[in-house]
mmCIF file of C-alpha atoms in Angstrom:
data_model
loop_
_atom_site.group_PDB
_atom_site.id
_atom_site.type_symbol
_atom_site.label_atom_id
_atom_site.label_comp_id
_atom_site.label_asym_id
_atom_site.label_seq_id
_atom_site.Cartn_x
_atom_site.Cartn_y
_atom_site.Cartn_z
ATOM 1 C CA MET A 1 116.521 112.836 137.401
ATOM 2 C CA ALA A 2 115.478 114.702 134.772
ATOM 3 C CA ILE A 3 113.670 113.434 131.733
ATOM 4 C CA PHE A 4 113.677 115.691 128.655
ATOM 5 C CA VAL A 5 110.674 114.996 125.900
ATOM 6 C CA PRO A 6 108.976 117.107 123.255
ATOM 7 C CA SER A 7 105.683 116.697 124.233
ATOM 8 C CA LEU A 8 103.140 114.847 126.061
ATOM 9 C CA GLY A 9 101.691 112.981 122.625
ATOM 10 C CA ALA A 10 100.831 109.503 122.340
ATOM 11 C CA SER A 11 104.138 108.372 120.656
ATOM 12 C CA GLY A 12 105.865 105.279 121.697
ATOM 13 C CA ALA A 13 108.841 107.188 122.985
ATOM 14 C CA GLU A 14 106.743 109.522 125.113
ATOM 15 C CA ARG A 15 104.629 106.401 126.636
ATOM 16 C CA VAL A 16 108.298 105.173 127.859
ATOM 17 C CA ALA A 17 109.308 108.428 129.232
ATOM 18 C CA VAL A 18 106.276 108.624 131.285
ATOM 19 C CA ASN A 19 106.847 104.804 132.247
ATOM 20 C CA LEU A 20 110.652 105.431 132.989
ATOM 21 C CA GLY A 21 109.822 108.218 135.396
ATOM 22 C CA LYS A 22 107.267 106.189 137.345
ATOM 23 C CA GLY A 23 110.058 103.473 137.755
ATOM 24 C CA LEU A 24 112.600 105.860 138.795
ATOM 25 C CA LEU A 25 110.741 107.484 141.374
ATOM 26 C CA THR A 26 109.739 103.865 142.673
ATOM 27 C CA ALA A 27 113.377 103.749 142.954
ATOM 28 C CA GLY A 28 113.533 106.347 145.282
ATOM 29 C CA ARG A 29 114.957 109.038 142.815
ATOM 30 C CA PRO A 30 113.282 112.333 142.455
ATOM 31 C CA VAL A 31 112.148 112.964 138.942
ATOM 32 C CA ASP A 32 111.275 116.007 136.602
ATOM 33 C CA LEU A 33 109.485 115.456 133.548
ATOM 34 C CA VAL A 34 110.574 118.380 131.528
ATOM 35 C CA VAL A 35 108.811 119.128 128.290
ATOM 36 C CA ALA A 36 109.327 121.382 125.387
ATOM 37 C CA ASP A 37 105.451 121.717 125.268
ATOM 38 C CA SER A 38 103.044 120.085 127.895
ATOM 39 C CA SER A 39 100.176 119.823 125.880
ATOM 40 C CA GLY A 40 99.187 115.909 124.974
ATOM 41 C CA SER A 41 96.925 113.164 126.053
ATOM 42 C CA LEU A 42 99.575 111.619 128.142
ATOM 43 C CA ARG A 43 99.442 114.840 130.887
ATOM 44 C CA SER A 44 96.860 112.905 132.987
ATOM 45 C CA GLN A 45 98.703 110.073 133.211
ATOM 46 C CA ILE A 46 102.042 111.542 134.841
ATOM 47 C CA PRO A 47 102.414 109.174 137.933
ATOM 48 C CA ALA A 48 101.960 111.380 141.233
ATOM 49 C CA GLY A 49 105.227 112.370 142.490
ATOM 50 C CA VAL A 50 106.812 113.059 139.391
ATOM 51 C CA ARG A 51 107.146 117.108 139.025
ATOM 52 C CA LEU A 52 106.204 118.318 135.621
ATOM 53 C CA VAL A 53 108.289 121.280 134.230
ATOM 54 C CA ASP A 54 106.482 122.945 131.202
ATOM 55 C CA LEU A 55 109.298 125.078 129.241
ATOM 56 C CA ASP A 56 106.750 126.390 127.284
ATOM 57 C CA ALA A 57 108.181 126.429 124.165
ATOM 58 C CA SER A 58 106.183 126.133 120.427
ATOM 59 C CA ARG A 59 109.386 123.912 119.259
ATOM 60 C CA VAL A 60 111.953 121.547 120.660
ATOM 61 C CA LEU A 61 114.841 124.222 119.548
ATOM 62 C CA THR A 62 112.978 127.182 120.826
ATOM 63 C CA SER A 63 112.899 125.402 124.604
ATOM 64 C CA LEU A 64 116.836 125.518 124.294
ATOM 65 C CA PRO A 65 116.626 128.774 126.523
ATOM 66 C CA PRO A 66 114.635 127.699 129.025
ATOM 67 C CA LEU A 67 116.326 124.245 129.673
ATOM 68 C CA VAL A 68 119.540 126.126 129.641
ATOM 69 C CA ARG A 69 117.842 128.044 132.776
ATOM 70 C CA TYR A 70 116.530 124.631 134.110
ATOM 71 C CA LEU A 71 120.007 123.288 134.169
ATOM 72 C CA ARG A 72 121.588 126.139 136.169
ATOM 73 C CA GLN A 73 118.976 126.122 138.551
ATOM 74 C CA GLU A 74 118.019 122.555 139.499
ATOM 75 C CA ARG A 75 121.236 121.094 138.559
ATOM 76 C CA PRO A 76 120.254 117.387 138.168
ATOM 77 C CA ALA A 77 122.116 114.560 138.485
ATOM 78 C CA GLY A 78 121.189 113.093 134.877
ATOM 79 C CA LEU A 79 119.170 114.479 132.042
ATOM 80 C CA ILE A 80 117.931 111.394 130.036
ATOM 81 C CA ALA A 81 116.599 112.777 126.546
ATOM 82 C CA PHE A 82 114.125 111.106 124.182
ATOM 83 C CA MET A 83 114.136 111.411 120.393
ATOM 84 C CA HIS A 84 117.094 112.842 118.003
ATOM 85 C CA HIS A 85 115.748 116.430 118.002
ATOM 86 C CA ALA A 86 115.904 116.548 121.973
ATOM 87 C CA ASN A 87 119.176 114.575 122.202
ATOM 88 C CA ILE A 88 120.631 117.402 120.088
ATOM 89 C CA VAL A 89 118.993 120.238 122.203
ATOM 90 C CA ALA A 90 119.871 118.624 125.439
ATOM 91 C CA LEU A 91 123.553 118.473 124.718
ATOM 92 C CA TRP A 92 123.488 122.340 123.762
ATOM 93 C CA ALA A 93 121.696 123.290 127.049
ATOM 94 C CA ARG A 94 124.167 121.309 129.007
ATOM 95 C CA SER A 95 127.301 122.939 127.333
ATOM 96 C CA LEU A 96 125.573 126.449 127.152
ATOM 97 C CA ALA A 97 124.528 125.877 131.101
ATOM 98 C CA ARG A 98 127.811 124.928 131.930
ATOM 99 C CA SER A 99 126.168 122.227 133.916
ATOM 100 C CA PRO A 100 127.731 119.167 135.586
ATOM 101 C CA THR A 101 124.557 117.056 134.820
ATOM 102 C CA ARG A 102 125.069 113.722 133.234
ATOM 103 C CA VAL A 103 123.486 113.664 129.792
ATOM 104 C CA VAL A 104 122.147 110.430 128.475
ATOM 105 C CA LEU A 105 120.705 110.344 125.069
ATOM 106 C CA THR A 106 118.265 107.649 123.795
ATOM 107 C CA VAL A 107 117.624 106.339 120.093
ATOM 108 C CA HIS A 108 114.307 105.105 119.500
ATOM 109 C CA ASN A 109 113.912 104.231 115.737
ATOM 110 C CA THR A 110 116.585 103.302 112.877
ATOM 111 C CA MET A 111 118.020 106.518 111.833
ATOM 112 C CA SER A 112 118.679 104.801 108.071
ATOM 113 C CA GLU A 113 114.745 104.623 107.621
ATOM 114 C CA ALA A 114 114.404 107.805 108.795
ATOM 115 C CA THR A 115 116.651 109.322 106.433
ATOM 116 C CA ARG A 116 115.871 107.269 103.532
ATOM 117 C CA ARG A 117 112.170 108.581 104.090
ATOM 118 C CA PRO A 118 112.290 112.135 105.623
ATOM 119 C CA LYS A 119 109.480 113.894 106.750
ATOM 120 C CA ASN A 120 111.287 117.031 106.692
ATOM 121 C CA GLN A 121 114.735 118.887 106.517
ATOM 122 C CA ARG A 122 115.639 117.995 110.327
ATOM 123 C CA SER A 123 115.184 114.383 109.369
ATOM 124 C CA ARG A 124 117.701 114.613 106.414
ATOM 125 C CA LEU A 125 119.799 116.343 108.247
ATOM 126 C CA ALA A 126 119.974 113.985 111.383
ATOM 127 C CA PRO A 127 122.993 111.694 110.696
ATOM 128 C CA MET A 128 125.213 114.771 110.183
ATOM 129 C CA PHE A 129 123.702 116.403 113.864
ATOM 130 C CA VAL A 130 124.696 112.961 115.266
ATOM 131 C CA ARG A 131 128.126 112.615 114.303
ATOM 132 C CA GLY A 132 128.831 116.231 115.122
ATOM 133 C CA PHE A 133 127.219 116.116 118.620
ATOM 134 C CA TYR A 134 126.643 112.748 119.786
ATOM 135 C CA ARG A 135 130.013 112.573 120.859
ATOM 136 C CA TRP A 136 129.319 115.003 123.681
ATOM 137 C CA ALA A 137 126.874 112.885 125.488
ATOM 138 C CA ASP A 138 127.939 110.704 128.752
ATOM 139 C CA GLU A 139 125.755 107.763 127.333
ATOM 140 C CA ILE A 140 124.029 106.772 124.231
ATOM 141 C CA VAL A 141 121.384 104.249 125.126
ATOM 142 C CA ALA A 142 119.468 102.517 121.715
ATOM 143 C CA VAL A 143 116.393 101.083 122.505
ATOM 144 C CA SER A 144 117.280 97.367 120.754
ATOM 145 C CA GLN A 145 120.244 95.973 119.310
ATOM 146 C CA GLY A 146 118.868 96.654 116.026
ATOM 147 C CA VAL A 147 118.842 100.226 116.533
ATOM 148 C CA ALA A 148 122.220 100.013 118.077
ATOM 149 C CA ASP A 149 123.795 98.351 115.223
ATOM 150 C CA ASP A 150 122.198 100.927 112.782
ATOM 151 C CA LEU A 151 123.168 103.922 114.480
ATOM 152 C CA VAL A 152 126.811 102.959 114.466
ATOM 153 C CA GLN A 153 126.536 102.121 110.682
ATOM 154 C CA SER A 154 124.715 105.164 109.925
ATOM 155 C CA SER A 155 126.361 107.987 112.037
ATOM 156 C CA GLY A 156 130.006 106.327 112.409
ATOM 157 C CA LEU A 157 130.205 106.313 115.949
ATOM 158 C CA PRO A 158 132.293 103.779 117.747
ATOM 159 C CA ALA A 159 130.203 100.913 119.010
ATOM 160 C CA GLU A 160 131.449 100.984 122.128
ATOM 161 C CA ARG A 161 129.930 103.927 122.678
ATOM 162 C CA VAL A 162 126.216 102.737 122.292
ATOM 163 C CA SER A 163 124.727 100.563 124.648
ATOM 164 C CA VAL A 164 121.412 98.902 124.771
ATOM 165 C CA ILE A 165 118.622 99.177 127.150
ATOM 166 C CA TYR A 166 115.230 97.748 126.540
ATOM 167 C CA ASN A 167 111.955 100.238 127.498
ATOM 168 C CA PRO A 168 110.411 99.675 130.569
ATOM 169 C CA VAL A 169 106.842 98.108 129.118
ATOM 170 C CA VAL A 170 106.189 95.458 131.203
ATOM 171 C CA THR A 171 104.288 97.040 134.509
ATOM 172 C CA ALA A 172 101.519 96.200 136.995
ATOM 173 C CA ASP A 173 99.429 98.430 135.151
ATOM 174 C CA LEU A 174 99.882 96.768 131.977
ATOM 175 C CA LEU A 175 98.917 93.503 133.258
ATOM 176 C CA ALA A 176 95.794 95.006 135.063
ATOM 177 C CA ALA A 177 94.039 95.057 131.727
ATOM 178 C CA LEU A 178 93.575 91.130 131.542
ATOM 179 C CA LYS A 179 91.050 91.773 134.145
ATOM 180 C CA SER A 180 89.300 95.191 132.949
ATOM 181 C CA SER A 181 85.938 95.008 130.841
ATOM 182 C CA PRO A 182 85.531 94.839 127.311
ATOM 183 C CA PRO A 183 85.749 98.369 126.112
ATOM 184 C CA HIS A 184 84.229 97.751 122.401
ATOM 185 C CA PRO A 185 80.872 95.444 121.358
ATOM 186 C CA TRP A 186 83.407 93.660 119.019
ATOM 187 C CA LEU A 187 85.535 92.739 122.000
ATOM 188 C CA GLU A 188 82.491 90.883 123.984
ATOM 189 C CA PRO A 189 82.535 86.866 124.223
ATOM 190 C CA GLY A 190 81.068 85.286 121.457
ATOM 191 C CA GLN A 191 82.079 88.057 118.781
ATOM 192 C CA PRO A 192 84.292 87.070 115.741
ATOM 193 C CA PRO A 193 87.825 86.967 116.430
ATOM 194 C CA VAL A 194 89.343 90.392 116.003
ATOM 195 C CA ILE A 195 92.820 91.302 114.761
ATOM 196 C CA MET A 196 94.599 94.196 116.104
ATOM 197 C CA GLY A 197 96.974 96.886 114.576
ATOM 198 C CA VAL A 198 98.224 99.836 116.705
ATOM 199 C CA GLY A 199 100.042 102.859 116.126
ATOM 200 C CA ARG A 200 100.054 105.903 114.105
ATOM 201 C CA LEU A 201 98.126 105.926 110.978
ATOM 202 C CA THR A 202 101.432 107.047 108.774
ATOM 203 C CA ALA A 203 103.621 105.324 106.090
ATOM 204 C CA GLN A 204 105.826 103.818 108.858
ATOM 205 C CA LYS A 205 103.189 101.556 109.952
ATOM 206 C CA ASP A 206 102.048 100.122 106.538
ATOM 207 C CA PHE A 207 98.470 99.493 107.489
ATOM 208 C CA SER A 208 97.647 99.272 104.010
ATOM 209 C CA ASN A 209 99.681 96.115 103.841
ATOM 210 C CA LEU A 210 97.375 94.930 107.122
ATOM 211 C CA LEU A 211 94.106 95.733 105.388
ATOM 212 C CA ARG A 212 95.350 93.896 102.139
ATOM 213 C CA ALA A 213 96.172 90.672 104.262
ATOM 214 C CA PHE A 214 92.960 91.184 106.292
ATOM 215 C CA ALA A 215 90.971 90.984 103.077
ATOM 216 C CA LEU A 216 92.602 87.737 102.178
ATOM 217 C CA VAL A 217 91.611 86.223 105.836
ATOM 218 C CA ARG A 218 88.028 87.582 105.241
ATOM 219 C CA ARG A 219 87.715 85.668 102.209
ATOM 220 C CA ARG A 220 88.428 82.553 104.463
ATOM 221 C CA ARG A 221 86.869 83.019 107.616
ATOM 222 C CA GLN A 222 84.565 85.549 109.771
ATOM 223 C CA ALA A 223 86.616 88.157 111.321
ATOM 224 C CA ARG A 224 87.090 91.422 112.244
ATOM 225 C CA LEU A 225 89.951 94.031 111.893
ATOM 226 C CA MET A 226 90.475 96.591 114.300
ATOM 227 C CA ILE A 227 93.505 99.464 114.189
ATOM 228 C CA MET A 228 93.875 101.716 116.902
ATOM 229 C CA GLY A 229 95.520 105.062 116.236
ATOM 230 C CA GLU A 230 95.252 108.356 114.576
ATOM 231 C CA GLY A 231 97.372 110.012 111.752
ATOM 232 C CA GLU A 232 97.328 111.612 108.062
ATOM 233 C CA ASP A 233 96.784 108.125 106.479
ATOM 234 C CA ARG A 234 93.071 107.945 107.861
ATOM 235 C CA PRO A 235 91.406 108.834 104.259
ATOM 236 C CA ALA A 236 93.491 106.660 102.186
ATOM 237 C CA LEU A 237 92.771 103.688 104.584
ATOM 238 C CA GLU A 238 88.919 104.323 104.629
ATOM 239 C CA ALA A 239 89.043 104.449 100.978
ATOM 240 C CA LEU A 240 90.834 101.220 100.538
ATOM 241 C CA ALA A 241 88.748 99.571 103.103
ATOM 242 C CA GLN A 242 85.855 100.503 100.651
ATOM 243 C CA GLU A 243 87.843 99.439 97.760
ATOM 244 C CA LEU A 244 88.482 95.901 99.168
ATOM 245 C CA GLY A 245 84.972 95.517 100.241
ATOM 246 C CA ILE A 246 85.728 95.028 104.032
ATOM 247 C CA ALA A 247 84.488 98.196 105.755
ATOM 248 C CA ASP A 248 82.107 96.570 107.548
ATOM 249 C CA ASP A 249 84.396 94.588 109.165
ATOM 250 C CA VAL A 250 87.006 97.073 109.596
ATOM 251 C CA ALA A 251 86.871 99.673 112.750
ATOM 252 C CA LEU A 252 89.418 102.551 113.354
ATOM 253 C CA PRO A 253 88.335 104.253 116.227
ATOM 254 C CA GLY A 254 91.341 106.382 117.069
ATOM 255 C CA PHE A 255 93.607 106.946 119.731
ATOM 256 C CA ARG A 256 92.461 105.604 123.090
ATOM 257 C CA LEU A 257 94.436 106.102 126.497
ATOM 258 C CA ALA A 258 93.167 102.872 127.544
ATOM 259 C CA ILE A 259 94.616 100.957 124.611
ATOM 260 C CA HIS A 260 95.826 97.877 126.721
ATOM 261 C CA THR A 261 92.115 96.966 127.731
ATOM 262 C CA TYR A 262 91.661 96.559 124.019
ATOM 263 C CA LEU A 263 94.642 94.611 122.992
ATOM 264 C CA ALA A 264 94.175 92.296 126.044
ATOM 265 C CA ARG A 265 91.087 90.957 123.900
ATOM 266 C CA ALA A 266 92.486 90.561 120.577
ATOM 267 C CA ALA A 267 92.621 87.272 119.167
ATOM 268 C CA VAL A 268 95.657 88.204 117.087
ATOM 269 C CA PHE A 269 97.835 91.574 117.313
ATOM 270 C CA ALA A 270 99.274 92.321 113.966
ATOM 271 C CA LEU A 271 102.316 94.545 113.195
ATOM 272 C CA SER A 272 102.680 95.633 109.777
ATOM 273 C CA SER A 273 105.059 98.011 109.723
ATOM 274 C CA ALA A 274 108.034 98.843 107.275
ATOM 275 C CA TRP A 275 110.850 99.870 110.114
ATOM 276 C CA GLU A 276 110.258 100.032 113.723
ATOM 277 C CA GLY A 277 113.152 100.835 116.514
ATOM 278 C CA LEU A 278 111.412 98.675 119.228
ATOM 279 C CA PRO A 279 107.703 98.264 118.759
ATOM 280 C CA THR A 280 106.341 98.527 122.368
ATOM 281 C CA VAL A 281 103.049 97.408 121.510
ATOM 282 C CA VAL A 282 104.832 94.110 120.494
ATOM 283 C CA ILE A 283 105.728 93.747 124.029
ATOM 284 C CA GLU A 284 102.932 94.887 125.151
ATOM 285 C CA ALA A 285 100.745 91.885 123.353
ATOM 286 C CA LEU A 286 103.363 89.195 124.247
ATOM 287 C CA ALA A 287 102.839 90.327 127.968
ATOM 288 C CA LEU A 288 99.123 90.024 127.480
ATOM 289 C CA GLY A 289 99.336 86.419 125.907
ATOM 290 C CA ARG A 290 98.102 87.405 122.628
ATOM 291 C CA ARG A 291 99.103 85.565 119.448
ATOM 292 C CA ILE A 292 101.486 88.046 117.572
ATOM 293 C CA VAL A 293 101.996 88.207 113.783
ATOM 294 C CA SER A 294 104.546 91.049 112.724
ATOM 295 C CA THR A 295 106.781 91.839 109.647
ATOM 296 C CA ASP A 296 110.570 91.301 110.028
ATOM 297 C CA CYS A 297 110.935 94.916 109.557
ATOM 298 C CA PRO A 298 114.238 96.745 111.143
ATOM 299 C CA SER A 299 114.323 96.595 113.835
ATOM 300 C CA GLY A 300 113.061 95.082 117.226
ATOM 301 C CA PRO A 301 109.884 92.421 116.268
ATOM 302 C CA ARG A 302 112.835 89.360 115.729
ATOM 303 C CA GLU A 303 114.734 90.372 118.744
ATOM 304 C CA ILE A 304 111.301 90.714 121.050
ATOM 305 C CA LEU A 305 109.807 87.400 119.396
ATOM 306 C CA GLN A 306 113.306 85.527 119.869
ATOM 307 C CA GLY A 307 113.635 84.997 116.043
ATOM 308 C CA GLY A 308 110.095 83.911 115.749
ATOM 309 C CA ARG A 309 109.674 81.681 118.928
ATOM 310 C CA PHE A 310 107.096 83.606 120.403
ATOM 311 C CA GLY A 311 105.009 85.008 117.088
ATOM 312 C CA ARG A 312 105.010 84.845 113.260
ATOM 313 C CA LEU A 313 107.627 86.853 111.210
ATOM 314 C CA VAL A 314 106.757 87.403 107.848
ATOM 315 C CA PRO A 315 108.615 89.726 105.147
ATOM 316 C CA VAL A 316 107.792 93.523 104.711
ATOM 317 C CA GLY A 317 105.044 94.518 102.339
ATOM 318 C CA ASP A 318 104.058 90.957 101.673
ATOM 319 C CA SER A 319 100.356 90.829 102.489
ATOM 320 C CA ALA A 320 99.989 87.175 101.204
ATOM 321 C CA ALA A 321 102.107 86.264 103.861
ATOM 322 C CA LEU A 322 100.563 88.744 106.388
ATOM 323 C CA GLY A 323 97.161 87.051 105.844
ATOM 324 C CA GLN A 324 98.133 83.475 105.828
ATOM 325 C CA ALA A 325 100.222 84.125 109.138
ATOM 326 C CA ILE A 326 96.842 85.613 110.725
ATOM 327 C CA LEU A 327 95.296 82.684 109.669
ATOM 328 C CA ASP A 328 97.175 80.296 110.889
ATOM 329 C CA SER A 329 97.614 82.034 114.024
ATOM 330 C CA LEU A 330 93.926 82.126 114.525
ATOM 331 C CA GLU A 331 93.407 78.316 114.348
ATOM 332 C CA CYS A 332 96.513 77.873 116.849
ATOM 333 C CA PRO A 333 95.933 77.755 120.742
ATOM 334 C CA VAL A 334 97.630 80.673 122.570
ATOM 335 C CA THR A 335 101.056 79.413 124.031
ATOM 336 C CA PRO A 336 101.820 80.817 127.349
ATOM 337 C CA VAL A 337 105.343 82.796 127.423
ATOM 338 C CA PRO A 338 107.771 81.986 129.720
ATOM 339 C CA PRO A 339 108.499 84.775 132.302
ATOM 340 C CA GLU A 340 112.267 85.267 131.584
ATOM 341 C CA ALA A 341 111.267 86.279 127.939
ATOM 342 C CA LEU A 342 109.527 89.489 129.391
ATOM 343 C CA ASP A 343 112.082 90.238 132.094
ATOM 344 C CA PRO A 344 114.436 92.473 129.444
ATOM 345 C CA PHE A 345 111.400 94.833 128.940
ATOM 346 C CA THR A 346 110.263 95.255 132.494
ATOM 347 C CA GLU A 347 110.589 98.431 134.635
ATOM 348 C CA GLU A 348 112.936 97.316 136.743
ATOM 349 C CA THR A 349 115.295 95.998 134.599
ATOM 350 C CA ALA A 350 115.196 99.234 132.443
ATOM 351 C CA VAL A 351 115.405 101.321 135.673
ATOM 352 C CA ALA A 352 118.345 99.402 136.747
ATOM 353 C CA GLY A 353 120.073 100.188 133.145
ATOM 354 C CA TYR A 354 119.331 103.716 133.631
ATOM 355 C CA LEU A 355 120.369 104.482 137.104
ATOM 356 C CA ARG A 356 123.879 102.748 136.267
ATOM 357 C CA ALA A 357 123.944 105.007 132.930
ATOM 358 C CA VAL A 358 123.314 108.274 134.975
ATOM 359 C CA ASP A 359 125.674 107.254 138.162
ATOM 360 C CA GLY A 360 128.501 106.815 135.680
ATOM 361 C CA ASP A 361 128.556 103.004 136.086
ATOM 362 C CA LYS A 362 129.286 100.657 132.951
ATOM 363 C CA VAL A 363 126.331 100.000 131.145
ATOM 364 C CA LYS A 364 126.160 96.464 129.545
ATOM 365 C CA ARG A 365 126.939 96.873 125.783
#
């Protein structure tokens, strides 16, 4: 089995790839983690027994020739590709290698939103490439029903070609965070409650919305806000915190590998995103027994929280509603989540789905 990812950075998709590799190995399948560029903070997290194959390419596109060579030489039973540009290269490589390897594509975000707010020319052209090449895949997997529906509507792919397998998020390593020591002074017992946001500091995550919501919370009670992540919006967010007069109660400590130990002690986890695919951190917060407030963005939070049963959903971009939901959550006791609510997001469930996809068995639509 081979898993193909662009790099070993700290994005949610790459973390999922590492988890999936571990799960497939546990299920008795030899696993190669094939990366265009092996740099990144997740390199140290690759499980023992998973072989790292570094294609040593500067970009995903330039990884095409070494990926062709890899498929010709190794002939893995299946190649699971992560993210749109890697998906396309995986399909091209299989064709050029004339390999019998089954190719499974995974889609982790809503294409319509990424196309509406493109970061580059590649994002603008994504629907055209999807329409032209995704039909070559043996299986197309969306990480949520919302992502699946959006992919079908955006690309014109037949709905029966897209299946849903939720990400392998709930693992023993995640739950072990509940027993760890507090990793920050703000998270020590007796400190004011900490509201936590997690993600890259980019427009998609809309942390300016969270800062404005927290300013409303601070007018009513003592609390602190910690946003875990790094990105190009840091200067603007720091300036906004100063402008709102909340800078002393806001921390932006950057990215941390041990993020679960922080999340396990948050009073409230808040997702302020404008759009998502399947926000891994919402599942992690749910599994760790945190109170959750989330924008009802496309897509994922409504599915994970079962329409608001396990957390509060508020309109996208509505700072007042987000702030009030955080205040209300702080006043409510933590409600235990039944195990069956987490079952779709366990390592075992995801691995079983991907094994069916690679082995050519029918995947649940």
